[in-house]
GROMACS .gro file of C-alpha atoms in nm:
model
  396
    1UNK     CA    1 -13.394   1.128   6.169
    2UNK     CA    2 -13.297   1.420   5.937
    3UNK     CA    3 -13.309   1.829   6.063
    4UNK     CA    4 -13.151   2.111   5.922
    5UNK     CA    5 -12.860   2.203   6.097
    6UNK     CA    6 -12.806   2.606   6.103
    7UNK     CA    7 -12.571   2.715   5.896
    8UNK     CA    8 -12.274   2.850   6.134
    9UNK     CA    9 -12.303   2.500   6.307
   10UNK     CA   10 -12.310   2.320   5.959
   11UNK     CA   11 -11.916   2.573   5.880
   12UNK     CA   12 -11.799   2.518   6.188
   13UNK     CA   13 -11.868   2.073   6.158
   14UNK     CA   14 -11.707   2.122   5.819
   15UNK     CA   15 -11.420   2.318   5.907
   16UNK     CA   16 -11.364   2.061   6.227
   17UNK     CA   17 -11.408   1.787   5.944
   18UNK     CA   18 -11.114   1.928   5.720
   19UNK     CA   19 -10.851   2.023   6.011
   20UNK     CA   20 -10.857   1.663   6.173
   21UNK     CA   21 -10.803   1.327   6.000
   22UNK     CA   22 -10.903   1.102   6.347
   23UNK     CA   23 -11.245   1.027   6.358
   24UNK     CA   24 -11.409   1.320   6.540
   25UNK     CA   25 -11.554   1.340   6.891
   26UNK     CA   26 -11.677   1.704   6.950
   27UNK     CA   27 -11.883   1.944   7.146
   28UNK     CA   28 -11.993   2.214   6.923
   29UNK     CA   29 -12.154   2.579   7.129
   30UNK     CA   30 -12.325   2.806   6.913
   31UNK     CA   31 -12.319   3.134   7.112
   32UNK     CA   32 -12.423   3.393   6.919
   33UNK     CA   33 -12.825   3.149   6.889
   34UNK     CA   34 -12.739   3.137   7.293
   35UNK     CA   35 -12.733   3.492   7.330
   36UNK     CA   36 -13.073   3.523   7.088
   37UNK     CA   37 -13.244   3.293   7.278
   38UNK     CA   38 -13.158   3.452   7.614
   39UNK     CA   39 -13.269   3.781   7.516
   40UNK     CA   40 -13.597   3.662   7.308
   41UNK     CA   41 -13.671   3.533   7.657
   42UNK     CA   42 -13.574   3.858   7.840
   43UNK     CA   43 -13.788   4.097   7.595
   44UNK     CA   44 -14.155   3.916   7.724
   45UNK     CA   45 -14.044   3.846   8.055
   46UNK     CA   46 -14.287   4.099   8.283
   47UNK     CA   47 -14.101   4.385   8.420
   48UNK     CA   48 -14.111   4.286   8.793
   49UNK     CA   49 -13.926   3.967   8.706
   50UNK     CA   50 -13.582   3.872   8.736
   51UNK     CA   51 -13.408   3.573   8.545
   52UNK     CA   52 -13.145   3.377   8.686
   53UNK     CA   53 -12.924   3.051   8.477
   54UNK     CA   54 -12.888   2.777   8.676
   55UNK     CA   55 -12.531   2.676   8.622
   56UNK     CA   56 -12.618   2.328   8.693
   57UNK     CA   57 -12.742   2.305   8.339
   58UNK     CA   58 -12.437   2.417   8.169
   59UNK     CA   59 -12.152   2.532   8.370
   60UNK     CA   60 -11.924   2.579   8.038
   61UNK     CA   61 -11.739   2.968   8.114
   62UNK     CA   62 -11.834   3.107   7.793
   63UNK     CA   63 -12.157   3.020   7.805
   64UNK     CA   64 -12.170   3.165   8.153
   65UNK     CA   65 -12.028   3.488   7.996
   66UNK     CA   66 -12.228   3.501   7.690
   67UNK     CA   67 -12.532   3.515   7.947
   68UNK     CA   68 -12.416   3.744   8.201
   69UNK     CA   69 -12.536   4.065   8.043
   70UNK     CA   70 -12.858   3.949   7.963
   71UNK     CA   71 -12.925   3.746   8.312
   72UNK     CA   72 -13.041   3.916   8.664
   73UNK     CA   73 -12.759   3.627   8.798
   74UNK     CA   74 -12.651   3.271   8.808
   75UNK     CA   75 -12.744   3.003   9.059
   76UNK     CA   76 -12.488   2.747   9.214
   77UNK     CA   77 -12.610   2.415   9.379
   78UNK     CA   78 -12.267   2.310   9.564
   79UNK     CA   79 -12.011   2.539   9.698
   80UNK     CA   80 -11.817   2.423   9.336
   81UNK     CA   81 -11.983   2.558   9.149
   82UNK     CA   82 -12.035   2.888   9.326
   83UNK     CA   83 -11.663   2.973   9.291
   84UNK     CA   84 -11.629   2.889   8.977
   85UNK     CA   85 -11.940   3.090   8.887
   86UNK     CA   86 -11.808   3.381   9.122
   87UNK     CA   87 -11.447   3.293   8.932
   88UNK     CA   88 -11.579   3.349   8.563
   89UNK     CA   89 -11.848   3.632   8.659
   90UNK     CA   90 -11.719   3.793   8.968
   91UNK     CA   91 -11.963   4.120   8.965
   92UNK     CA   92 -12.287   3.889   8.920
   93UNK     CA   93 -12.517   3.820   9.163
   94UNK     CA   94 -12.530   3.443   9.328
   95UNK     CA   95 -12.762   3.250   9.463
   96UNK     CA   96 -12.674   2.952   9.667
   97UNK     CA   97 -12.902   2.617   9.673
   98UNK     CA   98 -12.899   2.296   9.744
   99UNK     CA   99 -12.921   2.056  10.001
  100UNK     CA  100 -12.640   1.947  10.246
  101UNK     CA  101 -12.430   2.258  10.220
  102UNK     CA  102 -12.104   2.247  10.431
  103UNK     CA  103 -12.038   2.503  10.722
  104UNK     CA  104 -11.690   2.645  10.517
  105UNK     CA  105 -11.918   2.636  10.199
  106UNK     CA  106 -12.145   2.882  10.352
  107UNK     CA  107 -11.842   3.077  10.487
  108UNK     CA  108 -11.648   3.099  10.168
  109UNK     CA  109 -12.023   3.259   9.996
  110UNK     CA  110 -12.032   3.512  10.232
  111UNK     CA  111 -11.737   3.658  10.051
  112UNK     CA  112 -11.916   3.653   9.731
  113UNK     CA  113 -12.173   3.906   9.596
  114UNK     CA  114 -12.459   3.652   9.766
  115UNK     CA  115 -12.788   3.783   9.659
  116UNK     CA  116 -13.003   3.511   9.855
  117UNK     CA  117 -12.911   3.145  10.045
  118UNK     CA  118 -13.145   2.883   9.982
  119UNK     CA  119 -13.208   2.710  10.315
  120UNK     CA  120 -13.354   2.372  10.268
  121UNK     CA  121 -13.359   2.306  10.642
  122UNK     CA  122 -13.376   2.408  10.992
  123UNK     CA  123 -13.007   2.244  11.072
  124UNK     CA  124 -12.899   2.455  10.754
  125UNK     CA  125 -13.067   2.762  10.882
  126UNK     CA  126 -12.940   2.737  11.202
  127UNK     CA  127 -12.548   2.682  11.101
  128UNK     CA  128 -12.604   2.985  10.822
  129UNK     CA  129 -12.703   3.177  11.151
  130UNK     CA  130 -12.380   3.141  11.365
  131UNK     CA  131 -12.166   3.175  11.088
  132UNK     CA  132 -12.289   3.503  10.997
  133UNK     CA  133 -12.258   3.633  11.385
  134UNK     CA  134 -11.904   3.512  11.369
  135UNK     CA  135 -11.857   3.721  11.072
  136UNK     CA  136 -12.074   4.026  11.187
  137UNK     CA  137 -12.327   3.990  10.849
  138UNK     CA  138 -12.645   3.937  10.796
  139UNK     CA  139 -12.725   3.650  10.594
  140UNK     CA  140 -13.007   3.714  10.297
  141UNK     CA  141 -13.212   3.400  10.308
  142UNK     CA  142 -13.499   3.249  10.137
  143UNK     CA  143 -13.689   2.947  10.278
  144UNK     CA  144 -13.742   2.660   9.998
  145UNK     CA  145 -14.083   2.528  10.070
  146UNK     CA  146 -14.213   2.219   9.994
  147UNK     CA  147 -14.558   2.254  10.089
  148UNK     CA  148 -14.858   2.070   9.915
  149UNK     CA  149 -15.051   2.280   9.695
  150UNK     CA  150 -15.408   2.212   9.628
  151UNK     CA  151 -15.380   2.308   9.194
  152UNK     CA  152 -14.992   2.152   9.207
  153UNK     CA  153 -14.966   1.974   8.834
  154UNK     CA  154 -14.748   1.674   8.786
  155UNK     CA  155 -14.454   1.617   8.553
  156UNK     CA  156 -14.206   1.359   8.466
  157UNK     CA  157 -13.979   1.507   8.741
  158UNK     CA  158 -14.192   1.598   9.079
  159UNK     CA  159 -13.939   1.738   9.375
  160UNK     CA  160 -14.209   1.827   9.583
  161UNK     CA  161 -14.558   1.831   9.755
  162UNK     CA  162 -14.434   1.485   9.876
  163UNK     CA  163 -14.139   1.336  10.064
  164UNK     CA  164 -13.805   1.469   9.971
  165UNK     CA  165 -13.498   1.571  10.086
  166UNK     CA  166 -13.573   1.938   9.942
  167UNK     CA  167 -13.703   2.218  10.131
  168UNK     CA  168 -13.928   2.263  10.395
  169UNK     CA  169 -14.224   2.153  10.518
  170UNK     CA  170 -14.506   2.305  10.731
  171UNK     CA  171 -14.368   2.168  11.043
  172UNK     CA  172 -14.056   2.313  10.921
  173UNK     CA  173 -14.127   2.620  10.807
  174UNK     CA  174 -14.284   2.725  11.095
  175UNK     CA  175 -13.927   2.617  11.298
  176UNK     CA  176 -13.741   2.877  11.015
  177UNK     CA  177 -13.956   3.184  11.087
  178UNK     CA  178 -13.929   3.121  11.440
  179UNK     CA  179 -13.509   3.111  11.397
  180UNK     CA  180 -13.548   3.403  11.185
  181UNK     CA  181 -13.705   3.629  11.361
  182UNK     CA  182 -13.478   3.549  11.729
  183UNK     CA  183 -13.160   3.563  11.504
  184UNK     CA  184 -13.022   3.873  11.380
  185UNK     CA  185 -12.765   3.768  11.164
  186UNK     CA  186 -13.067   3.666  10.903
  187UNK     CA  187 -13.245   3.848  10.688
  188UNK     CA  188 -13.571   3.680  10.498
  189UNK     CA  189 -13.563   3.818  10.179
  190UNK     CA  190 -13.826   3.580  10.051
  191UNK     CA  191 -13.980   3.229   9.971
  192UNK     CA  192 -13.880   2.974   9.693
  193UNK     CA  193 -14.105   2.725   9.562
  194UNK     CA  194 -13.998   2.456   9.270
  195UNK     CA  195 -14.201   2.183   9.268
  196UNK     CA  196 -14.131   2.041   8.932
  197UNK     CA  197 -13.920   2.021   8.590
  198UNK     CA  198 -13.978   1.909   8.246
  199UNK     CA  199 -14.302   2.094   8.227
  200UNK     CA  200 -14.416   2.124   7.852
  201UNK     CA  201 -14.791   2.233   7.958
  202UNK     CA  202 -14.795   2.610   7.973
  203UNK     CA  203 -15.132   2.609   8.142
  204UNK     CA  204 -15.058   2.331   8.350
  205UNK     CA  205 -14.748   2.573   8.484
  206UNK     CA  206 -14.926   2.896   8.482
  207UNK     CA  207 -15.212   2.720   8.738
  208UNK     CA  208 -14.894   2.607   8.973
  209UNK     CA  209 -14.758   2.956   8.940
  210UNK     CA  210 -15.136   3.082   9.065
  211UNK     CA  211 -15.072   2.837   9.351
  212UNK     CA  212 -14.719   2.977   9.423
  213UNK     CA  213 -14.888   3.333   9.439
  214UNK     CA  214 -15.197   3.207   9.661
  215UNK     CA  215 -14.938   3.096   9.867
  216UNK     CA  216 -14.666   3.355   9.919
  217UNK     CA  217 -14.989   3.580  10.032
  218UNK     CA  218 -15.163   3.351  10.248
  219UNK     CA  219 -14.825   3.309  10.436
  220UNK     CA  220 -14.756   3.666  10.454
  221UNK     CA  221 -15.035   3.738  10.592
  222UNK     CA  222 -15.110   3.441  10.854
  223UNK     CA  223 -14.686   3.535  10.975
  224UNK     CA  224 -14.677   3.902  10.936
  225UNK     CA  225 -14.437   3.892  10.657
  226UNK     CA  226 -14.322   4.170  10.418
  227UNK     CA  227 -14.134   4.001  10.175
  228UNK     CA  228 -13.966   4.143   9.850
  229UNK     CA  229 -13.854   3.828   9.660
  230UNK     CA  230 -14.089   3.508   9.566
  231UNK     CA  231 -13.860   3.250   9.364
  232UNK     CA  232 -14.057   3.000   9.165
  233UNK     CA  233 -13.806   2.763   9.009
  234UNK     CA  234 -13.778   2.690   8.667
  235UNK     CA  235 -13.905   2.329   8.537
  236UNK     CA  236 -13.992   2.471   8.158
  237UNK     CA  237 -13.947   2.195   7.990
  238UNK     CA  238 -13.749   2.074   7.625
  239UNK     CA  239 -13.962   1.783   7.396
  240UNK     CA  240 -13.688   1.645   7.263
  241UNK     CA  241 -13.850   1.415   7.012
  242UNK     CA  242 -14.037   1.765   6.863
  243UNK     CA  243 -13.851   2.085   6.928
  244UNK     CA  244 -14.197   2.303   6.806
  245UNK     CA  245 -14.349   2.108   7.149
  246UNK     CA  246 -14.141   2.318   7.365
  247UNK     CA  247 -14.295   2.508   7.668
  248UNK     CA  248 -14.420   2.821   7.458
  249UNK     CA  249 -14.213   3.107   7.667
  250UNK     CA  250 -14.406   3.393   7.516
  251UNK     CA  251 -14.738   3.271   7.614
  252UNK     CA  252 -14.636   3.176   7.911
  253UNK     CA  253 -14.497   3.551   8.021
  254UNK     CA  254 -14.863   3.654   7.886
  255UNK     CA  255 -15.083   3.469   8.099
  256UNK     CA  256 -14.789   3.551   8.395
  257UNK     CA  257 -14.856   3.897   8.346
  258UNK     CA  258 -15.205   3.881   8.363
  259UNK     CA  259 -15.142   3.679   8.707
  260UNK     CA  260 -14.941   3.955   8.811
  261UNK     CA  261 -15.242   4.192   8.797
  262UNK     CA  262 -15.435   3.990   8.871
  263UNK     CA  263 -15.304   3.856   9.231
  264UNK     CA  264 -15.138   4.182   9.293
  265UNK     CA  265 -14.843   4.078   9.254
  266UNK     CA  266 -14.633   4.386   9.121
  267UNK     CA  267 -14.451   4.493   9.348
  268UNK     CA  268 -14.293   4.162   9.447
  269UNK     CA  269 -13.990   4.078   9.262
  270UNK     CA  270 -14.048   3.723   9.099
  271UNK     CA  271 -13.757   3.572   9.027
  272UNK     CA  272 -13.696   3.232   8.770
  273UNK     CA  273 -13.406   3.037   8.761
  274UNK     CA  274 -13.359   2.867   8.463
  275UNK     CA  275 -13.141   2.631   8.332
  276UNK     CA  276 -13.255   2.331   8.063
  277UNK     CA  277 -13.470   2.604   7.875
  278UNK     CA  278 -13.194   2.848   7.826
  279UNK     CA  279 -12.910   2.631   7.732
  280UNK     CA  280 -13.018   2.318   7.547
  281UNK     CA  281 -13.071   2.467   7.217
  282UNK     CA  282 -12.697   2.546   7.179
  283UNK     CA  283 -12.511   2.249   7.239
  284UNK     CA  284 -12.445   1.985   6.978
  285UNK     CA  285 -12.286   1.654   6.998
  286UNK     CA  286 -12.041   1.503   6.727
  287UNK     CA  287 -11.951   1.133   6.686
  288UNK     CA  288 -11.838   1.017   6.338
  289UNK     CA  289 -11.912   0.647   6.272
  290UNK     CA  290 -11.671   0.376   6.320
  291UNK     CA  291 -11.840   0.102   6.245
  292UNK     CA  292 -12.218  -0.047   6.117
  293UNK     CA  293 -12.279  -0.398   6.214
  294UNK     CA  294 -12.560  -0.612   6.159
  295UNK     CA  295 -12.670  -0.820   6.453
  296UNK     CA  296 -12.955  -1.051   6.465
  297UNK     CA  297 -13.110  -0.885   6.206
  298UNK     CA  298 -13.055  -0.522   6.362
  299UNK     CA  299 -12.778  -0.264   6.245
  300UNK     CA  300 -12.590  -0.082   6.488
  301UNK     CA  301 -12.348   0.220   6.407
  302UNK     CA  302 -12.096   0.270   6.684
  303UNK     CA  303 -11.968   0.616   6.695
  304UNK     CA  304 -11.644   0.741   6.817
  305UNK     CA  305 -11.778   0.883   7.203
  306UNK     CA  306 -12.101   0.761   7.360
  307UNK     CA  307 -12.279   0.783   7.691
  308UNK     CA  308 -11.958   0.895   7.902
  309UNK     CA  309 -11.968   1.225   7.703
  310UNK     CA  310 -12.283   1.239   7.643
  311UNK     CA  311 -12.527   1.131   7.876
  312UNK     CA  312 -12.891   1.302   7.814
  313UNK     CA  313 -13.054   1.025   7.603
  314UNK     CA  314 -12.936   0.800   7.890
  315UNK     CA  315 -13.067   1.010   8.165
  316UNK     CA  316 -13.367   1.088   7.978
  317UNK     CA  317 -13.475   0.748   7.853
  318UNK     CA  318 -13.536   0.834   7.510
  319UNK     CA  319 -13.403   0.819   7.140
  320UNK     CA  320 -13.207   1.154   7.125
  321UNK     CA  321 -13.286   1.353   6.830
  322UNK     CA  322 -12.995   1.358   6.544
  323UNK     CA  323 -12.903   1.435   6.193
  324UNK     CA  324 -12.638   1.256   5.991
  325UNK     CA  325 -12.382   1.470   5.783
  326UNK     CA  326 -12.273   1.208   5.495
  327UNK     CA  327 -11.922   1.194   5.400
  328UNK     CA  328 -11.744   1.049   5.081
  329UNK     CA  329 -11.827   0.674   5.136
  330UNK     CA  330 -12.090   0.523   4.942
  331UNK     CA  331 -12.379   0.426   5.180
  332UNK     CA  332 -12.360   0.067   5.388
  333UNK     CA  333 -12.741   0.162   5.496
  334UNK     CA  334 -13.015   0.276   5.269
  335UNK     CA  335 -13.345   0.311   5.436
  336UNK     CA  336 -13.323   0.143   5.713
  337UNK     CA  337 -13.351   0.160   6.101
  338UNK     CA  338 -13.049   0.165   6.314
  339UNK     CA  339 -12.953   0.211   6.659
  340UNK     CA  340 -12.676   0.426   6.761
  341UNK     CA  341 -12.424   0.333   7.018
  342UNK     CA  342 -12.110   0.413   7.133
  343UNK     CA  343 -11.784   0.291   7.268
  344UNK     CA  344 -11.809   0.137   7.614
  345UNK     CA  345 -11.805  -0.198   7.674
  346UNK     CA  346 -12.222  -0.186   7.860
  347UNK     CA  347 -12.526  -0.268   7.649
  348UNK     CA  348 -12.647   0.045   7.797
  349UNK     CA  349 -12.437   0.293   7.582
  350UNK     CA  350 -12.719   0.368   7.331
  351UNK     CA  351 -12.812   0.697   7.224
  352UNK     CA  352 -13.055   0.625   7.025
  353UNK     CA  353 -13.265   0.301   6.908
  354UNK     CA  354 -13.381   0.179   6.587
  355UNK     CA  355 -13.407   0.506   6.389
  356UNK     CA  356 -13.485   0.530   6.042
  357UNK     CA  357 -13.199   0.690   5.831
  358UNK     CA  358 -13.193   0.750   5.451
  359UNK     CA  359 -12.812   0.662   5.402
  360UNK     CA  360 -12.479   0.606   5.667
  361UNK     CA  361 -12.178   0.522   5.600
  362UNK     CA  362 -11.800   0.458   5.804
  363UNK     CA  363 -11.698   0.804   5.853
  364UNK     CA  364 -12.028   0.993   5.801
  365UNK     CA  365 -12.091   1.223   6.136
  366UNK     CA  366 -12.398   1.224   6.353
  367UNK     CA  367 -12.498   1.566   6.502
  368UNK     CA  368 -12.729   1.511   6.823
  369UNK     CA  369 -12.887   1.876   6.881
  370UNK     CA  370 -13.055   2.006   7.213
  371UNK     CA  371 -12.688   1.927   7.353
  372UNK     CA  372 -12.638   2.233   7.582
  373UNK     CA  373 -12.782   2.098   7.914
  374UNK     CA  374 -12.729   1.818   8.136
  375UNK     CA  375 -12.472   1.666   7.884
  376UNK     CA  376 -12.135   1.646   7.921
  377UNK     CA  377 -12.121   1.775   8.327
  378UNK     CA  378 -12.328   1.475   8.400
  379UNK     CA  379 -12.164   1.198   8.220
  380UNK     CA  380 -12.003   0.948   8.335
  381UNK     CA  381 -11.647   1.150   8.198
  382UNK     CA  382 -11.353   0.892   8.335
  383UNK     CA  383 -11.540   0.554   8.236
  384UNK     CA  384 -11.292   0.311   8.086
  385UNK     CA  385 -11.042   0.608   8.070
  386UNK     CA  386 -11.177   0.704   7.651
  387UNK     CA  387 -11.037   1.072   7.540
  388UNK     CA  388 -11.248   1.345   7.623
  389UNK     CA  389 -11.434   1.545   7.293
  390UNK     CA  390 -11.317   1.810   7.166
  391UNK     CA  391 -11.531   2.164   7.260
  392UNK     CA  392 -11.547   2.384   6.998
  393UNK     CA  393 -11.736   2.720   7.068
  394UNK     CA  394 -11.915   2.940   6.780
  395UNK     CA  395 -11.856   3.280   6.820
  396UNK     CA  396 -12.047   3.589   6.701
   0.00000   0.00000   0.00000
């Protein structure tokens, strides 16, 4: 598989290349494309919406940083990541999701600059409650919903409109507004709906995002409700086998505009929060090869890292995209397929299977892009105790 790599990341492999004579294991950021990206994304977004980064994606601090002035906030899934994110980006605003959240969690975020709590259930809702009468606050909260939708699409990652431990459900929501309006100490500030991720169909995603608005009204008015805020995930979805298959942002903030108007939308705040789509692009991984092997009438190149740094093509279930940077060795491969692997002792620590390259050698370097999300914070980091790679970060 051959790309062009740009030409800062293509410097800053080279300069790695020259300063270190072990075989190279690296994680290289390119910051200044982050920081394009982000605000390429900000300049169609319609002007009643608000962007957050969901940290879960990429929790790296200078990635956080490089996005704070160009994000309405970040959003933390475990009480860990909400200090951190509070640690690295103390004046931004938070949001606080996920399920299972523990009573001193909930404590400790009342500290922070909290602009909404995701409650995902009436036991949730209830302990947010007492907390923040012990504390004399009022709690902003949105109610996650996971409600089915008659025009809800599918993708390869549904997380509701069915059974799942994530939000609630009619039954429940009907519980929550009863809690909210008998308890003081909360303050509904909205609803949040996300239903789905890896969505590459933009018209697929703008007829769930009709569904979202359908919905916010129809519950406003059957409860009464006056509600500022209407969250509606994120899902937008990275093709990893063709990068120009992408969910198309721009025409997707057209035809959301136009649902805007048309629902009546604009004076509720809609909020995104966003986290494969914004980061992905800026991440690389770097494994120079150790070894080619021919086995059964297969080659494999094992590369100095693998699936406990890097563990997207894993969790994915696909042949991660890559280029090879050739170094001085004349080639051991000419035209011919190869799978990638790395260095743990599991036939599962592939990265890549039977891909076609036009020369490798010992010591040539393959570059997997769309690295920034879901890569190194998931892996499997401690597995049979290898070094961690090196992070290298591109600045402006």
């Amino acid at each position: 598989m051959r790309m062009t790599l740009p030409a800062a990341v293509n410097r800053c492999i080279e300069q790695l290349k020259a300063e270190h004579h072990a075989p190279l294991c690296a994680y290289v950021y390119d910051l200044p494309a982050l920081e394009r990206h982000i605000k390429a994304m900000r300049e169609v977004l319609p002007e009643n919406c608000e962007l957050f980064y969901a940290a879960k994606a990429n929790p790296e601090a200078r990635v956080l940083k490089t996005l704070a002035p160009w994000v309405d906030g970040f959003e933390a899934a475990s009480g860990g990541e909400l200090t951190w994110l509070h640690e690295q980006c103390p004046d931004q605003p938070l949001i606080f999701g996920g399920p299972g959240k523990l009573d001193r969690e909930l404590d400790i975020a009342m500290q922070y600059c909290i602009s909404a709590f995701h409650v995902e259930s009436v036991t949730e809702l209830r302990s947010l409650a007492r907390i923040a009468r012990e504390r004399g606050v009022r709690a902003p909260v949105m109610l996650r919903l996971n409600l089915k939708l008659a025009r809800a699409p599918q993708s390869r990652l549904v997380m509701g409109g069915k059974p799942t431990p994530f939000g609630l459900d009619e039954e429940g929501l009907a519980s929550a507004l009863k809690i909210v309006r008998e308890e003081s100490s909360l303050e509904l500030k909205g609803l949040h709906f996300h239903l789905l991720s890896h969505q590459l169909d933009v018209d697929a995603h703008l007829e769930l995002i009709r569904s979202y608005f359908l919905t916010f009204r129809q519950l406003c008015a059957d409860h009464n409700l006056q509600l500022p805020v209407l969250n509606v995930g994120g899902g937008m979805g990275i093709h990893y086998q063709d990068v120009t298959q992408s969910f198309d942002w721009a025409r997707f903030c057209r035809g959301l505009k136009e649902l805007i108007d048309e629902y009546g939308m604009g004076a509720t705040r809609i909020r995104f929060e966003i986290g494969r789509f914004i980061s992905a692009a800026c991440g690389y991984y770097v494994m120079q090869v150790l070894d080619i092997k021919s086995s059964h009438g297969e080659f494999f190149a094992i590369g100095r890292g693998g699936t406990h740094h890097f563990r997207t093509p894993a969790a994915q279930g696909h042949d991660h995209p890559f280029t090879v940077v050739r170094g001085t060795e004349p080639a051991q491969i000419t035209g011919q397929s190869v799978t990638l692997v790395g260095q743990l002792c599991t036939p599962k620590d592939v990265l890549a299977r039977q891909q076609p390259v036009a020369q490798l050698a010992i010591g040539d370097l393959l570059v997997f892009t769309l690295a920034g999300a879901y890569a190194w914070n998931i892996s499997h980091q401690n597995f049979l105790m290898h070094e961690p790679p090196r992070k290298v970060f591109i600045e402006g």
